[in-house]
Short mmCIF file of N, CA and C in Angstrom, two decimals:
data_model
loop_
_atom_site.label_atom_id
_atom_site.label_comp_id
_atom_site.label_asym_id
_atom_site.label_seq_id
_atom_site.Cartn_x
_atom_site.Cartn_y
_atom_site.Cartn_z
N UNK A 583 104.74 467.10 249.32
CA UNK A 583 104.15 467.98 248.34
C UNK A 583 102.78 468.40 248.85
N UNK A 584 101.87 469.45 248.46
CA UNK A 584 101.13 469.87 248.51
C UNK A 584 99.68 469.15 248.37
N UNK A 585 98.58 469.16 249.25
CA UNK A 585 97.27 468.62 248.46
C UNK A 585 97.00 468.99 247.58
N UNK A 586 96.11 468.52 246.68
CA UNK A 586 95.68 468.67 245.39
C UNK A 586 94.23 468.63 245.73
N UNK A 587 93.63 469.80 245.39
CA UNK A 587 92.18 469.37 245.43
C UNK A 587 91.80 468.65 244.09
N UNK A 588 91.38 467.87 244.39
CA UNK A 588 91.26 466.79 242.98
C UNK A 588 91.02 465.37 243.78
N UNK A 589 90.27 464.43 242.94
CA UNK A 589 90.11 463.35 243.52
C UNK A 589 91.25 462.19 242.98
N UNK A 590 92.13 462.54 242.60
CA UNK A 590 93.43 461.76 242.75
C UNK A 590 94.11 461.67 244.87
N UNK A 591 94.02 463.00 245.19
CA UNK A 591 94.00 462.88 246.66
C UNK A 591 92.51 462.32 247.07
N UNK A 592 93.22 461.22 248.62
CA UNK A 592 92.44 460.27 248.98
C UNK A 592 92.19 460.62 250.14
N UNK A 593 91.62 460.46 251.26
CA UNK A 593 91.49 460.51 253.01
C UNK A 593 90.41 459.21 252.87
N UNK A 594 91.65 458.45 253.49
CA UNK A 594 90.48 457.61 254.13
C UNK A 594 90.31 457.45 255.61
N UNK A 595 89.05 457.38 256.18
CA UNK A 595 89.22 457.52 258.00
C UNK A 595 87.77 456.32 258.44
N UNK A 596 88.00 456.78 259.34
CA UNK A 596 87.07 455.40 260.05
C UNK A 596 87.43 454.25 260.50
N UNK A 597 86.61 452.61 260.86
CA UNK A 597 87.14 451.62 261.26
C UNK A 597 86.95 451.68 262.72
N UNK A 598 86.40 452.77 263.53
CA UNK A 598 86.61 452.67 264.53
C UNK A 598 85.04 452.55 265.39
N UNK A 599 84.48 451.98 266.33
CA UNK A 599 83.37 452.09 266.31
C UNK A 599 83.05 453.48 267.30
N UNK A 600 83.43 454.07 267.42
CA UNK A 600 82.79 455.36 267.74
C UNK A 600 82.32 456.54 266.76
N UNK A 601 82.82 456.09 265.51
CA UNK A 601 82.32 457.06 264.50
C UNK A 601 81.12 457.51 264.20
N UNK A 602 80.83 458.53 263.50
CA UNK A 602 79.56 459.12 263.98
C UNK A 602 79.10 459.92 262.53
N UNK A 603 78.19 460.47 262.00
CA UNK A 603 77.34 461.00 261.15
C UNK A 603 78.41 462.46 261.79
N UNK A 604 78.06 462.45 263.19
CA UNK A 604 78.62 464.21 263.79
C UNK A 604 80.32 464.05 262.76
N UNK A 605 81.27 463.42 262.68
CA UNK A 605 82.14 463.18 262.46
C UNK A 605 82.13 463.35 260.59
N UNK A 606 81.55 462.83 260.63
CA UNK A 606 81.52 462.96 258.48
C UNK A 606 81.25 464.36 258.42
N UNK A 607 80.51 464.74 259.33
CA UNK A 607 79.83 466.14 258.93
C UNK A 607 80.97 467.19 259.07
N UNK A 608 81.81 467.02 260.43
CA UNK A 608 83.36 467.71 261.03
C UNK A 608 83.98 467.34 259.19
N UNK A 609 84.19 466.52 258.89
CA UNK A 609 85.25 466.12 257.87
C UNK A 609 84.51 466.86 256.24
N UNK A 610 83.06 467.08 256.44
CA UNK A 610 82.73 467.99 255.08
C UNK A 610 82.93 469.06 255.30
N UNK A 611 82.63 469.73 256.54
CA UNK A 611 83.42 471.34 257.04
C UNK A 611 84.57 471.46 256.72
N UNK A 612 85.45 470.68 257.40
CA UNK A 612 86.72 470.39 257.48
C UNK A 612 87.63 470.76 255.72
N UNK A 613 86.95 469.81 254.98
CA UNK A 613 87.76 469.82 253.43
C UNK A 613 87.23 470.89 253.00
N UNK A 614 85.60 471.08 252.95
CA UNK A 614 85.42 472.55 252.24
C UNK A 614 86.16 473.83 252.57
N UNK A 615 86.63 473.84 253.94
CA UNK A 615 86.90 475.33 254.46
C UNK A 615 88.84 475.27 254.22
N UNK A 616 89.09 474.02 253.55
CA UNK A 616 90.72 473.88 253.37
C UNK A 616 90.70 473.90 252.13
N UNK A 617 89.25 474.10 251.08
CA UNK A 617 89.47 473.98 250.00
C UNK A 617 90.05 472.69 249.44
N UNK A 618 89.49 471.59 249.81
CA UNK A 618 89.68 470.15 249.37
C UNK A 618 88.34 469.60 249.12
N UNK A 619 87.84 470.41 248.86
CA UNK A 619 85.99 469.82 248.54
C UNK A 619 85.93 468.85 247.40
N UNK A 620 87.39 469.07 246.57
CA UNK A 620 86.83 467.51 245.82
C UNK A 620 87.64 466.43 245.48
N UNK A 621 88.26 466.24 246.87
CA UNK A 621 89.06 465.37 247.33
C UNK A 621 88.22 463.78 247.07
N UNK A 622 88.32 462.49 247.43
CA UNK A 622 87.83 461.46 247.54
C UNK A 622 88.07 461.28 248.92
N UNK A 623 87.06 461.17 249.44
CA UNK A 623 86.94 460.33 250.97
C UNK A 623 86.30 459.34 251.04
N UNK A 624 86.94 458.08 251.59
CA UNK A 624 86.66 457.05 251.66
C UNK A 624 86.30 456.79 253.16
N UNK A 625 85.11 456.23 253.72
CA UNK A 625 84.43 456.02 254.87
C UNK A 625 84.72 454.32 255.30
N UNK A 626 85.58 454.04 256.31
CA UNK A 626 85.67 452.67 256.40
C UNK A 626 84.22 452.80 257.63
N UNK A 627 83.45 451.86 257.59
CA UNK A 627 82.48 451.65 258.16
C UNK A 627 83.38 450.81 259.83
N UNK A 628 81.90 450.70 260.37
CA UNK A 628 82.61 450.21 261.80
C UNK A 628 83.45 448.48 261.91
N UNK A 629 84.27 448.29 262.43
CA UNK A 629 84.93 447.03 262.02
C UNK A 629 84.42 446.80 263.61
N UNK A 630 84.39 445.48 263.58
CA UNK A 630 83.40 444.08 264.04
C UNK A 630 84.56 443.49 265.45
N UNK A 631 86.37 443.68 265.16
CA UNK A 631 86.68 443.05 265.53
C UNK A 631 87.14 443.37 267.28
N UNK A 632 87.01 444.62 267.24
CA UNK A 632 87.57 445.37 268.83
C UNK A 632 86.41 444.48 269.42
N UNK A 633 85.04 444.09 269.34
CA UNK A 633 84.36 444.47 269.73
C UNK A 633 83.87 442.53 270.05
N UNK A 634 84.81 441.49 269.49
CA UNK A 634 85.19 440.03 269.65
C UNK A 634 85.93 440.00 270.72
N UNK A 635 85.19 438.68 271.83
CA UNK A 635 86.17 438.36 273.15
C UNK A 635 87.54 438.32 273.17
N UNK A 636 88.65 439.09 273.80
CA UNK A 636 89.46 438.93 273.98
C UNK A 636 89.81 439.37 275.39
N UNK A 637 91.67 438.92 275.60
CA UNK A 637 91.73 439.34 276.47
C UNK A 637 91.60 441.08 277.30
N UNK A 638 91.04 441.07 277.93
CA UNK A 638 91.50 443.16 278.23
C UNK A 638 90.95 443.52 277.29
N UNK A 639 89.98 443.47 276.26
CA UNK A 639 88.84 444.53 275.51
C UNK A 639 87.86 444.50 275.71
N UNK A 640 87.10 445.71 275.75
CA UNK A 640 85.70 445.36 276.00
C UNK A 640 84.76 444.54 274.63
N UNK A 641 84.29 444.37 274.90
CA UNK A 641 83.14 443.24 274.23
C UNK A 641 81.45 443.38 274.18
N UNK A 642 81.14 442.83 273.63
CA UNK A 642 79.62 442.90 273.31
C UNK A 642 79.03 441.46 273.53
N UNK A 643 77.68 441.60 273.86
CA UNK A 643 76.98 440.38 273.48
C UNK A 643 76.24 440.21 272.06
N UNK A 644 75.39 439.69 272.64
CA UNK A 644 74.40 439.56 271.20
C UNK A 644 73.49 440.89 270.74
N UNK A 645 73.01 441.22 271.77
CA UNK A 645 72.67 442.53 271.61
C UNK A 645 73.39 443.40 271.44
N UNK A 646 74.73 443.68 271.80
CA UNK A 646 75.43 445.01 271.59
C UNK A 646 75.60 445.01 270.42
N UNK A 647 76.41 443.66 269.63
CA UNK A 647 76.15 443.42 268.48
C UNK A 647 75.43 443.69 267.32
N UNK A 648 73.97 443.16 267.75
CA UNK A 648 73.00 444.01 266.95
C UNK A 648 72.72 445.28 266.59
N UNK A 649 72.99 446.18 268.38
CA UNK A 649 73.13 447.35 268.17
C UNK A 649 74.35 448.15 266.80
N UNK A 650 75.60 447.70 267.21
CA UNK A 650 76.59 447.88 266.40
C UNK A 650 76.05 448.10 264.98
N UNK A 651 75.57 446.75 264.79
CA UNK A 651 75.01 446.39 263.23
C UNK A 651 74.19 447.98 262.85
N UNK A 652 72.99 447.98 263.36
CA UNK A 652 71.95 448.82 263.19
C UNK A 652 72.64 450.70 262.81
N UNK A 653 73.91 450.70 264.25
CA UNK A 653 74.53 451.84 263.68
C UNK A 653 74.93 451.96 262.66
N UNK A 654 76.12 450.91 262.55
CA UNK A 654 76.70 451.02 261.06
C UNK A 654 76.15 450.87 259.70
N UNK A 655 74.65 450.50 259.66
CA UNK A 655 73.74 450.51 258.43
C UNK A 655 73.43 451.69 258.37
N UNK A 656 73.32 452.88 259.41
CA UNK A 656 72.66 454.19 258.84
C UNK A 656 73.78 454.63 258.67
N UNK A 657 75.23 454.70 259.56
CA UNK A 657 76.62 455.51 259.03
C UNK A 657 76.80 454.85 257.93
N UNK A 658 76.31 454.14 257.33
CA UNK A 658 76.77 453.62 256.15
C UNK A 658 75.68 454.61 254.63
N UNK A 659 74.45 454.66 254.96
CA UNK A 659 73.43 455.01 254.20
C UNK A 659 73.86 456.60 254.42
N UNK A 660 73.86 457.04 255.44
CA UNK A 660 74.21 458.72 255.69
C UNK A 660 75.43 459.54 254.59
N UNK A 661 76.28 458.55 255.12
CA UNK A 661 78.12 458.39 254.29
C UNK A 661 77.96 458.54 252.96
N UNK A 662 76.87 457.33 252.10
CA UNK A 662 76.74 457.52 250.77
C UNK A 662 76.21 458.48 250.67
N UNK A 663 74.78 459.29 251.31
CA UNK A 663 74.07 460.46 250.84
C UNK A 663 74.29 461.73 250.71
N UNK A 664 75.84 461.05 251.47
CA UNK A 664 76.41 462.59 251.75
C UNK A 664 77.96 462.80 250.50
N UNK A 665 77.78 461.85 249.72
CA UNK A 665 78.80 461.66 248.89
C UNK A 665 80.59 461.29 248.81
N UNK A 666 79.88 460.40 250.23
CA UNK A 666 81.17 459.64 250.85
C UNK A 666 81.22 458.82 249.81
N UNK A 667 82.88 457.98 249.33
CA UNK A 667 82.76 456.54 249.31
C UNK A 667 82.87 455.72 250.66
N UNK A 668 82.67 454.52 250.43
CA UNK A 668 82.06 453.82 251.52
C UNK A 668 82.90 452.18 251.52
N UNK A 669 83.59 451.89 252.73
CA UNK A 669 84.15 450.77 252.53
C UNK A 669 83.49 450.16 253.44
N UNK A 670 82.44 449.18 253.47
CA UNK A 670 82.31 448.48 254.67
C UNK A 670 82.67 447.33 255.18
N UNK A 671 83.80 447.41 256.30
CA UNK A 671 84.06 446.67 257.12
C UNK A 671 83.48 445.82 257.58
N UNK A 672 82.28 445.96 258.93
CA UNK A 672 81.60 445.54 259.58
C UNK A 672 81.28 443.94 258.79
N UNK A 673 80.71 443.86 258.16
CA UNK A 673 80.13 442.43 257.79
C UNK A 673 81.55 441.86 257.44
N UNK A 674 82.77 442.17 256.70
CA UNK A 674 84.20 441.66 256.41
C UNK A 674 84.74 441.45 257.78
N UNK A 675 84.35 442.05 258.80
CA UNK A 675 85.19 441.94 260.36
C UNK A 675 84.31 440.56 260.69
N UNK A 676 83.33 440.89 260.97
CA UNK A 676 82.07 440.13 261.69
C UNK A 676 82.16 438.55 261.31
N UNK A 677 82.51 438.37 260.02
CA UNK A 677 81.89 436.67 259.66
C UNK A 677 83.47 436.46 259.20
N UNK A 678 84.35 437.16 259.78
CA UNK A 678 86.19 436.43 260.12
C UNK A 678 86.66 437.06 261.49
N UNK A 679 85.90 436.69 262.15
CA UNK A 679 86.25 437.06 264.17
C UNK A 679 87.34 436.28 264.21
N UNK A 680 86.98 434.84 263.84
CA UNK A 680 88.35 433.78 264.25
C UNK A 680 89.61 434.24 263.89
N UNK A 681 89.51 435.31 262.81
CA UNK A 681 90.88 435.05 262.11
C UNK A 681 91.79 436.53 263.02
N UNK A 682 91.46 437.00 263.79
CA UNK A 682 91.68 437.88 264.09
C UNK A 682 92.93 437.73 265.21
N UNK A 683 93.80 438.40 265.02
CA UNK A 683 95.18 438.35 266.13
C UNK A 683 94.76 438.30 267.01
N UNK A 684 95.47 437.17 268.18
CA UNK A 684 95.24 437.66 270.13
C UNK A 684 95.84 438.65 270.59
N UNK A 685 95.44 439.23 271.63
CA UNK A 685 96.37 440.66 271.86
C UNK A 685 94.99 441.30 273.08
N UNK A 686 95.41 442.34 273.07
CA UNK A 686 94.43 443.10 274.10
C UNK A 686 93.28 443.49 273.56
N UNK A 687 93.21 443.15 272.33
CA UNK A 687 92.19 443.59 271.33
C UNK A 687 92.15 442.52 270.03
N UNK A 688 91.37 442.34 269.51
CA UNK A 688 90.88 441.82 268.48
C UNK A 688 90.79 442.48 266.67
N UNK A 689 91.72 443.51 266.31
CA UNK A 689 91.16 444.78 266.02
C UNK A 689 91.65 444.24 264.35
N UNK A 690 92.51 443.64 264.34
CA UNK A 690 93.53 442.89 263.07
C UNK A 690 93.80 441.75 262.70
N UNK A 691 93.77 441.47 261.60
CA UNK A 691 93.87 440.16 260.65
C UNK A 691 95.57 440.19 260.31
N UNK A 692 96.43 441.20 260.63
CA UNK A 692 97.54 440.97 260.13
C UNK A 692 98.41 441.42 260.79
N UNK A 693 100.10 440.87 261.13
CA UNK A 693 100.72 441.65 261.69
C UNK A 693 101.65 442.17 260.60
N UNK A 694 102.55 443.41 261.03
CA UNK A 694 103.40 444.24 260.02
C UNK A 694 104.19 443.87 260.35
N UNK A 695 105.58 443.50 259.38
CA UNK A 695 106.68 443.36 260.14
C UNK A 695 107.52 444.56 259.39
N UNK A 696 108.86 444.92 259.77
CA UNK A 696 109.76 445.40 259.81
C UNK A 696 111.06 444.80 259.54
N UNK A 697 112.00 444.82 258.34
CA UNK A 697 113.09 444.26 258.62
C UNK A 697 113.78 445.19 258.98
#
């Protein structure tokens, strides 16, 4: 069926740590010029876990870390000012690293199955 401009339709995007202020801004162009300007968008903030030792992912130290942090507090403050909703990840990823699947990445707390 069709979008609905209305905030019953949802987009949620993010989770990824390359996201960017440039990117929210693409996605307010984006709905206004499709005429979805009053859609609900939900902003998942940067998740914590790509970014935990594993095998074959890249990784951070303590500092990259911090860095991370520091981004995702202004994509987070930007997101709200700009009349995002706002899910933040980052601190929910960050203080459950352990719980996170082995794999080439660290990125998930769950696997899907399929019957």
């Amino acid at each position: 069926m069709p979008l609905e401009n209305s905030a019953r339709t949802v987009l949620v995007v993010g989770g990824v740590h390359w996201i960017s202020t440039h990117h929210l801004n693409v996605i307010r162009r984006a709905t206004k010029k499709l005429n979805l300007d009053r859609i609900t968008v939900v902003i998942k903030s940067l998740g914590a876990g790509f970014h935990q030792a594993g095998g074959g992912a890249e990784n951070f130290n303590t500092s990259g870390h911090q860095k991370l942090l520091i981004h995702n507090l202004s994509l987070v403050d930007y997101a709200r000012a700009h009349g995002f909703l706002v899910q933040d990840t980052f601190n929910m990823t960050m203080a459950r690293y352990k719980d996170f699947l082995q794999g080439q990445c660290a990125c998930h707390f769950h696997r899907v199955m399929i019957d």
